[in-house]
Every structure is written in C-alpha cells, then in structure tokens.
PDB file of C-alpha atoms and ligand atoms in Angstrom:
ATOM      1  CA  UNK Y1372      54.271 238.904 261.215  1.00  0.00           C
ATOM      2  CA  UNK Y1373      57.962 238.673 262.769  1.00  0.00           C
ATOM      3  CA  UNK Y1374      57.959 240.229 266.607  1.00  0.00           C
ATOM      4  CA  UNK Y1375      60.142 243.107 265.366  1.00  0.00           C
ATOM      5  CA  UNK Y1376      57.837 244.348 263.381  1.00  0.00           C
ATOM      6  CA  UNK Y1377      54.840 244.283 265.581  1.00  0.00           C
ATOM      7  CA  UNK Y1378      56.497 246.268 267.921  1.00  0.00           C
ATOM      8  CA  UNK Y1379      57.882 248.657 266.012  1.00  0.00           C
ATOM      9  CA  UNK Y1380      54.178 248.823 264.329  1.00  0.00           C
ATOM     10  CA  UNK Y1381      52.567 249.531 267.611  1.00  0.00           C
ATOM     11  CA  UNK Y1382      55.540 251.900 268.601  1.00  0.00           C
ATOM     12  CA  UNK Y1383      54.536 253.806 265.210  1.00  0.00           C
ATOM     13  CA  UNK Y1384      51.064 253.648 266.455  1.00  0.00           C
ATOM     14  CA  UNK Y1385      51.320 255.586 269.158  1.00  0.00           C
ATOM     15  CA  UNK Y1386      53.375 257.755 267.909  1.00  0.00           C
ATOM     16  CA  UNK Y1387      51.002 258.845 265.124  1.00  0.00           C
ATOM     17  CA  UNK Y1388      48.099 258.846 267.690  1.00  0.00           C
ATOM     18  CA  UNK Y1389      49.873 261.240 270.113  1.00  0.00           C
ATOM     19  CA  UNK Y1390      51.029 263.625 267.199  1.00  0.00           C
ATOM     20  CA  UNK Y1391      47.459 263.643 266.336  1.00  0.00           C
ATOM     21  CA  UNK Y1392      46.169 264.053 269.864  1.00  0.00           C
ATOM     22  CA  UNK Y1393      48.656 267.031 270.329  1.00  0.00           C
ATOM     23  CA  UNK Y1394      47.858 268.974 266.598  1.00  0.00           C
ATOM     24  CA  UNK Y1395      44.090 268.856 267.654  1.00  0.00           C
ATOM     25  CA  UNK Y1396      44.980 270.594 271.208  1.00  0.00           C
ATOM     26  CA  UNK Y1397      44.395 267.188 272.971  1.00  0.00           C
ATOM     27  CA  UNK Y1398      46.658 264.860 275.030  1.00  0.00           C
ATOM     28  CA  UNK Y1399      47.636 261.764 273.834  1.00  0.00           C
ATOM     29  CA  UNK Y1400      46.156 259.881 276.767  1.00  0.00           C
ATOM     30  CA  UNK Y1401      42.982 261.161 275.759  1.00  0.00           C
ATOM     31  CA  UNK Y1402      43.238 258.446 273.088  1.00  0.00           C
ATOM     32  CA  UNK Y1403      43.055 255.016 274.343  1.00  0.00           C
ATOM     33  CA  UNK Y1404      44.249 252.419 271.556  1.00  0.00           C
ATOM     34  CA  UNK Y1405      41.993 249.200 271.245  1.00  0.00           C
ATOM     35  CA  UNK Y1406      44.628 246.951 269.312  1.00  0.00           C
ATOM     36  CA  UNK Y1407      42.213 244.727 267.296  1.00  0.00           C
ATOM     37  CA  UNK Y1408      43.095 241.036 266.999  1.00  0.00           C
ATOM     38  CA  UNK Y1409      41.072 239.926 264.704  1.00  0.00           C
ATOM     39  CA  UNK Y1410      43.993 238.545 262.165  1.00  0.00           C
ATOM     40  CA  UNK Y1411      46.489 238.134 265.201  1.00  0.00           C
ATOM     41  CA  UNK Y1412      47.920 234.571 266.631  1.00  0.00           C
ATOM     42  CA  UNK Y1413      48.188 234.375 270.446  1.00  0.00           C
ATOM     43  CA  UNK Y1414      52.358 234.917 269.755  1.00  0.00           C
ATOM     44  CA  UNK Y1415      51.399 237.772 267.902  1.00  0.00           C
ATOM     45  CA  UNK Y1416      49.223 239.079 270.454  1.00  0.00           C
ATOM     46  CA  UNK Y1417      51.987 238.752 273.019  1.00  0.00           C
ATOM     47  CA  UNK Y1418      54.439 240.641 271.468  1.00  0.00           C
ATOM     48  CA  UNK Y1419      52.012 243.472 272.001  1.00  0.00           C
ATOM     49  CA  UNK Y1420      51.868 242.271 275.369  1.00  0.00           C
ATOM     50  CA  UNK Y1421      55.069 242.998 276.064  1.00  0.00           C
ATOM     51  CA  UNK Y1422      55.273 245.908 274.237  1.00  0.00           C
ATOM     52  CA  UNK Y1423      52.841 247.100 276.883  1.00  0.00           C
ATOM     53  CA  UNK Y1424      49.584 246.832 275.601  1.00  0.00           C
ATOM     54  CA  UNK Y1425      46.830 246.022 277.630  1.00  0.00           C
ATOM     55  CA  UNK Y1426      44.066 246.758 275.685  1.00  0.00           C
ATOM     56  CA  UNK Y1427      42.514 244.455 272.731  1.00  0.00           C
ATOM     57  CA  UNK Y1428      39.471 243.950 270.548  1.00  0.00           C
ATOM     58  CA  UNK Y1429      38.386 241.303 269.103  1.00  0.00           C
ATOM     59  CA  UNK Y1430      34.991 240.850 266.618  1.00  0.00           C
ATOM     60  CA  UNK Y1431      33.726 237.619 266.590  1.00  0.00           C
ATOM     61  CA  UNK Y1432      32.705 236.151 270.246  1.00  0.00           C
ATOM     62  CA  UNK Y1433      34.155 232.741 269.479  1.00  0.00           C
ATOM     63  CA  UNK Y1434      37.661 234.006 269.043  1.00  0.00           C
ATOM     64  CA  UNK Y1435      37.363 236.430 271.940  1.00  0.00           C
ATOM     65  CA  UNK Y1436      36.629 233.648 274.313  1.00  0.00           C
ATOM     66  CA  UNK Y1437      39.287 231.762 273.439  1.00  0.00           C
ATOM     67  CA  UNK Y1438      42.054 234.158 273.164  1.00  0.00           C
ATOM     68  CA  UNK Y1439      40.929 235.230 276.531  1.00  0.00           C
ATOM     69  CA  UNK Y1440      40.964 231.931 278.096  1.00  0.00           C
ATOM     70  CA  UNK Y1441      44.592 231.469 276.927  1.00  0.00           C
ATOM     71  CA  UNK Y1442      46.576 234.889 277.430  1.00  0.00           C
ATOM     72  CA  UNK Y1443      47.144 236.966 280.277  1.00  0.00           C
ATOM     73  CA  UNK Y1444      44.051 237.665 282.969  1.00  0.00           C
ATOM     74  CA  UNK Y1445      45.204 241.533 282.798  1.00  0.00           C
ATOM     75  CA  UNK Y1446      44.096 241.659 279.390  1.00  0.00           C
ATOM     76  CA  UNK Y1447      41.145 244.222 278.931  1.00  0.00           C
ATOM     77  CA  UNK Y1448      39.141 242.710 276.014  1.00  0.00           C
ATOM     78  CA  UNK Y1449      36.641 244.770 274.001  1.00  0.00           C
ATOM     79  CA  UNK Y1450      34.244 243.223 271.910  1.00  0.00           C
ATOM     80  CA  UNK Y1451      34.112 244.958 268.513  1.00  0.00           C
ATOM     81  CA  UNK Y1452      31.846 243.037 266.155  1.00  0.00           C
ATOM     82  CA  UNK Y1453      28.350 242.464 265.514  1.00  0.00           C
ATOM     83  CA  UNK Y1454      26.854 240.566 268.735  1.00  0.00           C
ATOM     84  CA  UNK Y1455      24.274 237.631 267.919  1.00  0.00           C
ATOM     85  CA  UNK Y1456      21.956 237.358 271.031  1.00  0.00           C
ATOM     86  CA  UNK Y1457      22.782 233.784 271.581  1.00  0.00           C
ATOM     87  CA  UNK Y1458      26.416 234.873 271.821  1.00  0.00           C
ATOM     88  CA  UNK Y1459      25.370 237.873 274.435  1.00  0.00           C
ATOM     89  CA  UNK Y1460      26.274 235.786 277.930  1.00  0.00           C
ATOM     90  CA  UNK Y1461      29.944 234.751 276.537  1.00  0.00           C
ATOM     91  CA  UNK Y1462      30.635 238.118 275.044  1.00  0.00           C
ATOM     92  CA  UNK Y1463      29.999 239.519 278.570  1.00  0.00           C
ATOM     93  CA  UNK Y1464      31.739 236.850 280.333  1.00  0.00           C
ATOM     94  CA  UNK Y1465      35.455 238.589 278.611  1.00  0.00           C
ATOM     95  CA  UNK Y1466      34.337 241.642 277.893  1.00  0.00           C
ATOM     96  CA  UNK Y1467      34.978 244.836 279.461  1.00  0.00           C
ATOM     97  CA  UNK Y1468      33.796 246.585 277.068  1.00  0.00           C
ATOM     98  CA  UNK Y1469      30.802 246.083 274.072  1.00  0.00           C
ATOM     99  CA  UNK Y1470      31.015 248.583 271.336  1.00  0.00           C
ATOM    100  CA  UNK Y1471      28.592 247.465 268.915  1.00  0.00           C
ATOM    101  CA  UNK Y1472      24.755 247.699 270.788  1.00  0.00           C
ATOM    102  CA  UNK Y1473      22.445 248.876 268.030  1.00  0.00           C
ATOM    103  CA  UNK Y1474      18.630 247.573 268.738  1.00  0.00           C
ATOM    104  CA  UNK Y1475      16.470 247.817 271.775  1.00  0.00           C
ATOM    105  CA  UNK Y1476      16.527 243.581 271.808  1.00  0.00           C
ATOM    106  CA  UNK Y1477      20.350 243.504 271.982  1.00  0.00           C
ATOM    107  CA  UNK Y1478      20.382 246.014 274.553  1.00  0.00           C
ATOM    108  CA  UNK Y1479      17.818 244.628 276.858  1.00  0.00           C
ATOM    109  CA  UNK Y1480      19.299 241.221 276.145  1.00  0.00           C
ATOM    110  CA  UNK Y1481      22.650 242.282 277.352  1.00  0.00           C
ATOM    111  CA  UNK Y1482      20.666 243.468 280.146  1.00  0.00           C
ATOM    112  CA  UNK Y1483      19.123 241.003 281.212  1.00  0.00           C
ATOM    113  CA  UNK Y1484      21.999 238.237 281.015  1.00  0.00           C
ATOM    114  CA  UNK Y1485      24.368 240.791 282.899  1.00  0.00           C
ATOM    115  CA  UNK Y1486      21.672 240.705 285.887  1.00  0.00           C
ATOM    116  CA  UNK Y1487      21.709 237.130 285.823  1.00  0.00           C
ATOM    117  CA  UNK Y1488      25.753 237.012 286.168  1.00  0.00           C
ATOM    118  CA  UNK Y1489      25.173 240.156 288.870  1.00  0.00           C
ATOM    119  CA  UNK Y1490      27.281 242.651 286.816  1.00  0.00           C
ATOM    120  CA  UNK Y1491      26.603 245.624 285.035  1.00  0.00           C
ATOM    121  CA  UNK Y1492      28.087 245.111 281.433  1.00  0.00           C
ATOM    122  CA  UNK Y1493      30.155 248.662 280.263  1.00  0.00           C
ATOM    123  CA  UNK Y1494      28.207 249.310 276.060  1.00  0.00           C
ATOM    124  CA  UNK Y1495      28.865 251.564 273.980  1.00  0.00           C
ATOM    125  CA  UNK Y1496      25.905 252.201 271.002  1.00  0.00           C
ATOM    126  CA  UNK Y1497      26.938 251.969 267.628  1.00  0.00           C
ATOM    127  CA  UNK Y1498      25.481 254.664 265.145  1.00  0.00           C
ATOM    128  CA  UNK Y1499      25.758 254.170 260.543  1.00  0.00           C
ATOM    129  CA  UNK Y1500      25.854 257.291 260.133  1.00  0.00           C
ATOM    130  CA  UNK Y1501      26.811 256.928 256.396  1.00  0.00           C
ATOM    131  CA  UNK Y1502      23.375 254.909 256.305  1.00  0.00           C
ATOM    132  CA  UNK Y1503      25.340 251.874 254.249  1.00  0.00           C
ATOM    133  CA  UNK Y1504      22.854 249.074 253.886  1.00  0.00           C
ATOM    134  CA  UNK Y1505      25.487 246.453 254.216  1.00  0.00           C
ATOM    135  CA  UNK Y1506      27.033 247.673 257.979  1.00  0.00           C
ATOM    136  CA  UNK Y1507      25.440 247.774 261.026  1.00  0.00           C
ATOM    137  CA  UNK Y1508      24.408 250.269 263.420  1.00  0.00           C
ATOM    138  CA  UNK Y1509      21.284 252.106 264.083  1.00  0.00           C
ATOM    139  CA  UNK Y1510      20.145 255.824 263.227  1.00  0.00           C
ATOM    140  CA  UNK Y1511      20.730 258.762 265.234  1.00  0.00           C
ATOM    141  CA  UNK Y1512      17.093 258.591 265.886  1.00  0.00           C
ATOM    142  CA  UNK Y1513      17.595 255.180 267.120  1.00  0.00           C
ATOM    143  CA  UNK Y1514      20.725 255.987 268.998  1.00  0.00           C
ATOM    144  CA  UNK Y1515      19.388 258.938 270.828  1.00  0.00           C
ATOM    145  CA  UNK Y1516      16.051 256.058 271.867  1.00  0.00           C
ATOM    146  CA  UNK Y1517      18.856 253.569 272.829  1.00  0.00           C
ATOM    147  CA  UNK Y1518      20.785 256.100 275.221  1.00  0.00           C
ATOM    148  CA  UNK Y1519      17.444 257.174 277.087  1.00  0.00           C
ATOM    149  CA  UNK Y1520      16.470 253.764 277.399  1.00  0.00           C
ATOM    150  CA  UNK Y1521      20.046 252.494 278.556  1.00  0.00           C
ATOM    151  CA  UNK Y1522      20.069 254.505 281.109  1.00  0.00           C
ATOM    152  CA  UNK Y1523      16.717 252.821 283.107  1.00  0.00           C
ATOM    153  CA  UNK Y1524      18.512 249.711 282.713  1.00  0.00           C
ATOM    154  CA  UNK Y1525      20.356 248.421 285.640  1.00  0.00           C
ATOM    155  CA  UNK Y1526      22.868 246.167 284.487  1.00  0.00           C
ATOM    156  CA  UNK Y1527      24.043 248.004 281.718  1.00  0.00           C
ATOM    157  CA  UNK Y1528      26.170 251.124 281.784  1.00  0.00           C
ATOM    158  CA  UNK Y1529      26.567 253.259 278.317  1.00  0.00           C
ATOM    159  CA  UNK Y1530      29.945 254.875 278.313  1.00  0.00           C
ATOM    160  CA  UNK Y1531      29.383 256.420 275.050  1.00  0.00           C
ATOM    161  CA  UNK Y1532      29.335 255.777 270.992  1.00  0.00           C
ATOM    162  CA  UNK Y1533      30.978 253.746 268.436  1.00  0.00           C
ATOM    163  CA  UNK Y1534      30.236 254.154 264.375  1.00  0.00           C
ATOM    164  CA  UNK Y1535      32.361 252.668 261.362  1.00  0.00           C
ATOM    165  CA  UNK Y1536      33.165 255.017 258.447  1.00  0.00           C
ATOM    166  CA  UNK Y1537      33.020 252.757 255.316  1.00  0.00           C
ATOM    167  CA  UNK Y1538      35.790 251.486 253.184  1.00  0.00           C
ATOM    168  CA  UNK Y1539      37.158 254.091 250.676  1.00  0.00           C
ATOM    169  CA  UNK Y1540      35.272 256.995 252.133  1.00  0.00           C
ATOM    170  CA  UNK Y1541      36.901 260.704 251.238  1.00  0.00           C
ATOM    171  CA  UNK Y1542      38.555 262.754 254.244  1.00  0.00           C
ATOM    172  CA  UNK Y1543      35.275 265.119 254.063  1.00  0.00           C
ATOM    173  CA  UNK Y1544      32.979 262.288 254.251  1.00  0.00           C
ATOM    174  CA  UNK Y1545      35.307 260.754 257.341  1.00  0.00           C
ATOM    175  CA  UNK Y1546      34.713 264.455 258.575  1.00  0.00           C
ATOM    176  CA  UNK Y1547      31.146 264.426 258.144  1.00  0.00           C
ATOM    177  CA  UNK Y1548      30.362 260.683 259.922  1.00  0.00           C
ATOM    178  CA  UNK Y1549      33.225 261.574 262.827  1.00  0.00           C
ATOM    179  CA  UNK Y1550      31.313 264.761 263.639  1.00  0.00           C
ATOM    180  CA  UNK Y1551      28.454 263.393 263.392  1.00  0.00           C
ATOM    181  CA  UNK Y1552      29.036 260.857 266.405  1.00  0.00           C
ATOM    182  CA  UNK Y1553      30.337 264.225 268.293  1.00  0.00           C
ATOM    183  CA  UNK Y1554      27.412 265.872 267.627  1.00  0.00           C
ATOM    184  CA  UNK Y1555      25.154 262.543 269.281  1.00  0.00           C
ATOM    185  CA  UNK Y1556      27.075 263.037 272.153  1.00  0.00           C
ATOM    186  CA  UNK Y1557      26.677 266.812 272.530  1.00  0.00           C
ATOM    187  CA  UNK Y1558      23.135 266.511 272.171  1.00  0.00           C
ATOM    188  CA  UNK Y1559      22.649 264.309 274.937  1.00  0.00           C
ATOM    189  CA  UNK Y1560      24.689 266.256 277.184  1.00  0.00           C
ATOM    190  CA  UNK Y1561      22.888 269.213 276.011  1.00  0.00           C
ATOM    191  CA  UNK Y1562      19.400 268.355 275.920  1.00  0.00           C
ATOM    192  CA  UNK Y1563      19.270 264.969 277.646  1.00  0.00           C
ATOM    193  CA  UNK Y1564      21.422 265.891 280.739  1.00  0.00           C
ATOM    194  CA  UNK Y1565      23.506 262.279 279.647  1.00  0.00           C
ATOM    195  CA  UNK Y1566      26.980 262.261 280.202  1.00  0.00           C
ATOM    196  CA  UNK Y1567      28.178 259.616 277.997  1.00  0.00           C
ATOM    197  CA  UNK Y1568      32.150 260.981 277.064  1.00  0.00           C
ATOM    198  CA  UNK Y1569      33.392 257.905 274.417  1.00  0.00           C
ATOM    199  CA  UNK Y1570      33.514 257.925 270.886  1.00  0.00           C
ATOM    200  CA  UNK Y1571      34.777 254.885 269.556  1.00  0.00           C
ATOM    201  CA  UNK Y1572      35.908 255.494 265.764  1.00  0.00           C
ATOM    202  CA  UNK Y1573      38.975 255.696 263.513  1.00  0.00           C
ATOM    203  CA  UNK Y1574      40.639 252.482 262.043  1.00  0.00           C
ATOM    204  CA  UNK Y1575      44.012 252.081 260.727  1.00  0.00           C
ATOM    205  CA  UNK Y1576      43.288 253.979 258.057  1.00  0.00           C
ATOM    206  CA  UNK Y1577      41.223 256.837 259.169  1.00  0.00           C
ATOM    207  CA  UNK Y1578      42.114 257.333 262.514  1.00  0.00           C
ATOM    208  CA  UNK Y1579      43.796 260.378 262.668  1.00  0.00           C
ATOM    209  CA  UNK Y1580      40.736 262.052 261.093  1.00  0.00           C
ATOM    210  CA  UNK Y1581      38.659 260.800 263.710  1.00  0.00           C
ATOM    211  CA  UNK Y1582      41.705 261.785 266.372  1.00  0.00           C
ATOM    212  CA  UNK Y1583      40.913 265.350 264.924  1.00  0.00           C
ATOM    213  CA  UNK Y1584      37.246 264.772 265.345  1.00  0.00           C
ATOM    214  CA  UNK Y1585      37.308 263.968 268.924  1.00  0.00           C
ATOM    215  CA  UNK Y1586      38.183 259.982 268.960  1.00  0.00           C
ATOM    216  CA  UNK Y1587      38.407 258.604 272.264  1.00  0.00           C
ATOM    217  CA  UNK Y1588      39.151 254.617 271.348  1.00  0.00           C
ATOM    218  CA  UNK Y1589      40.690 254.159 268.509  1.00  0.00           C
ATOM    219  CA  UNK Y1590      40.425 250.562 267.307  1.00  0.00           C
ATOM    220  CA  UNK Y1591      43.710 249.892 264.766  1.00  0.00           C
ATOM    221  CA  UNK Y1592      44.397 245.740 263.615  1.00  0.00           C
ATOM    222  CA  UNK Y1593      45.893 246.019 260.521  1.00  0.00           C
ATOM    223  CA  UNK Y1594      48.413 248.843 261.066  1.00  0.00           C
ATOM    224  CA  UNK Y1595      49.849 246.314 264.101  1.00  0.00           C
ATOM    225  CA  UNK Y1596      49.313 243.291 263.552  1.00  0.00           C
ATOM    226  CA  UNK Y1597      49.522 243.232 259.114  1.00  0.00           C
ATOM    227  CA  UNK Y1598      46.407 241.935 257.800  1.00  0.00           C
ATOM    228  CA  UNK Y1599      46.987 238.397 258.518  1.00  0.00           C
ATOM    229  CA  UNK Y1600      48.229 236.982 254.800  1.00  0.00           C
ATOM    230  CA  UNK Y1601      51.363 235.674 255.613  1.00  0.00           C
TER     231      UNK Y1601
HETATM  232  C1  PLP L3199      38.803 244.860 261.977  1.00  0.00           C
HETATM  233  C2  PLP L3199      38.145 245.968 262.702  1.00  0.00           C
HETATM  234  C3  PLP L3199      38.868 247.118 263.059  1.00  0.00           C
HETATM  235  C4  PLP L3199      40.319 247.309 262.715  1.00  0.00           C
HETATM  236  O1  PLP L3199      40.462 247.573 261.350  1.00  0.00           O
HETATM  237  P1  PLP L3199      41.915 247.882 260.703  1.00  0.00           P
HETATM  238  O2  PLP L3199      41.592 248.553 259.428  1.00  0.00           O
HETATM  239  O3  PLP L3199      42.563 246.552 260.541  1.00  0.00           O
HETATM  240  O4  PLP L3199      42.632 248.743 261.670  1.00  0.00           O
HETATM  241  C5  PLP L3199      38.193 248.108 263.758  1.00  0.00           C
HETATM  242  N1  PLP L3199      36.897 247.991 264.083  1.00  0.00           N
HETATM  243  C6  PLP L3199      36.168 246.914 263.766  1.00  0.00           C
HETATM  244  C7  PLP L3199      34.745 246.850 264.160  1.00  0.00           C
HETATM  245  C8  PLP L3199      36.770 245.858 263.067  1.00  0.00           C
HETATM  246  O5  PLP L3199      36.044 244.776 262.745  1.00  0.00           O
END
C-alpha cells in the first residue's frame, strides 16, 4: 500500500478512536492503538513510524523477531497470536507485551523462561468468550484460575485481558463478548482484590464497539496497513 495512504489510514484511525473515546465519556488516550503488522512490509511499517507510531503487534513469533531485529529499537512490540511453548523465550526476547496467555502450561512456561532471562514478562490472558471451537482462549472459569495463579508467579506480571469477537458477529453479540471481558475484570477487582486495568479487544472492524465497551488496546491491521493483496 502507497505511503500516502497508510498515513492517512492511521490518521483516520485515530481519529475514529478518539471520537469514540470521547462519545463513551472517555479520553482518547485512554485508548492505546496496537497497529498490527501482520500483512505489513518493513517500508510499510515505517511509514507508520513516521507517522508517529510506536506501538505494533505482530502474531506469529517468527515474523516478530525479525521485524524487530530490523526496525527501530524504540519500537514497542506486542505479541498478538497464539504462542507455541517452544516459541515462548523468542516471543519474550521482543515483546513488551503478550496478549494471548490462555493455559496454566503457557503461563508457567512464560514464567519460567522470563526467570531464566531475569525479567518479568508484561501478559495479558486471553478469554473466548463466544466459546468458538476454532479460536483460542480459555473460559472465564479458566481466566479467573489464570489471574489468581499469575499473580504468585514472579516473573510474570498480568496487566489485564485480551478476547477476539469472531468474524461476522452482530453489534449485540460484539456487546455481549466486550462486556463480558469488563465484567472479568470487575470481578477480580471486586472479589479478588486484583487490579488488572487492560482490556485488549476491538479490530478494525469492531473496534468502536469495544471503544464503547471499555477497550483499552485496540489492535487494528487491516484498516492501516490494507490487507496485504496488492
Ligand atoms: C490480525 C489480527 C488483528 C487485526 O485484525 P484487523 O481486522 O486486520 O484489524 C487483531 N488481533 C489479532 C489477534 C490478529 O491476529
């Protein structure tokens, strides 16, 4: 995609993200944009760049380690996708971020390599709420296990939640799974004393529904960056 309209994309962006920010009674900086890579060259990714974004995501470890390794140091790199536990000690190595912890194993892996590199790794645990067999993510039962047991953990530090609506869903079903990942974090503030204030959700096509809901990453590719066909 030409460099004009990447930055005019992203401009649009955050645009729509503030507007949405402000109609909900929030402030547009409450909303931090992840801008997701995934179809994006390195040029591409440097328009952005220069546009002033700082913040990317990126879903499969292999590309994240190599986009890393060749673009600016300054870069804050999230790690979006589905983590394989061989893959755990390179997605720490560029990421500040992990969105997508879902199972005790990955969790105590990610534990255990970030004690070995002496760091503590920043998670977030990702919830399927819509309880799609094909997308991962673990229960709300699960999640609520995941947060208690995150927090005995040394060398990891859960910031919060992450879910995925699924392709096609209607605005009151994107209502329903966006509150729903509110409502996991109310409860353990409420009844688990846990302060964990992120909610990662809302893509380029649902995020101002989850902007409404409470969003407080928003991770938008395709609405930036096109969807990679040309
Ligand atoms: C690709 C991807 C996104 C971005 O999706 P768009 O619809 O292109 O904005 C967000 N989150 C995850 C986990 C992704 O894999």
């Amino acid at each position: 995609m030409g460099q004009g309209q990447i930055t005019e994309n992203l401009q649009s962006v955050r645009d729509r993200v503030r507007a949405a920010a402000e109609a909900a009674g929030r402030t547009g900086d409450e909303v931090k944009i992840v801008a997701v890579t995934k179809n994006a060259a390195p040029e591409e990714i440097m328009v952005a760049y220069n546009a002033g974004q700082r913040r990317f995501g990126e879903n499969r470890v292999q590309d994240l380690t190599t986009k890393a390794a060749a673009l600016p140091s300054d870069i804050e790199w999230h790690f979006i996708g589905h983590l394989q536990s061989n893959k755990v000690r390179d997605a720490i190595l560029s990421s500040a971020l992990i969105h997508s912890v879902d199972s005790v194993k990955l969790l105590d892996r990610i534990n255990a390599i970030a004690e070995e590199l002496h760091t503590v790794q920043y998670i977030l645990l990702q919830a399927n709420i819509s309880g799609e067999a094909t997308k991962f993510g673990a229960t709300r039962r699960e999640i609520v296990a995941l947060a208690e047991r995150a927090v005995d953990l040394k060398n990891v530090f859960c910031a919060g939640f992450m879910t995925m609506a699924p392709y096609g869903a209607t605005d009151e079903e994107l209502e329903h799974i966006f509150s729903s990942l509110w409502s996991i974090r109310d409860f353990m503030r409420e009844r688990h004393a846990r302060i964990m204030p992120e909610l990662s959700m809302g893509m380029s096509d649902d995020f101002q529904t989850a902007i409404a809901c409470g969003a407080t990453y928003v991770r938008i590719g395709t609405a930036i960056f096109g969807n990679g066909a040309t």
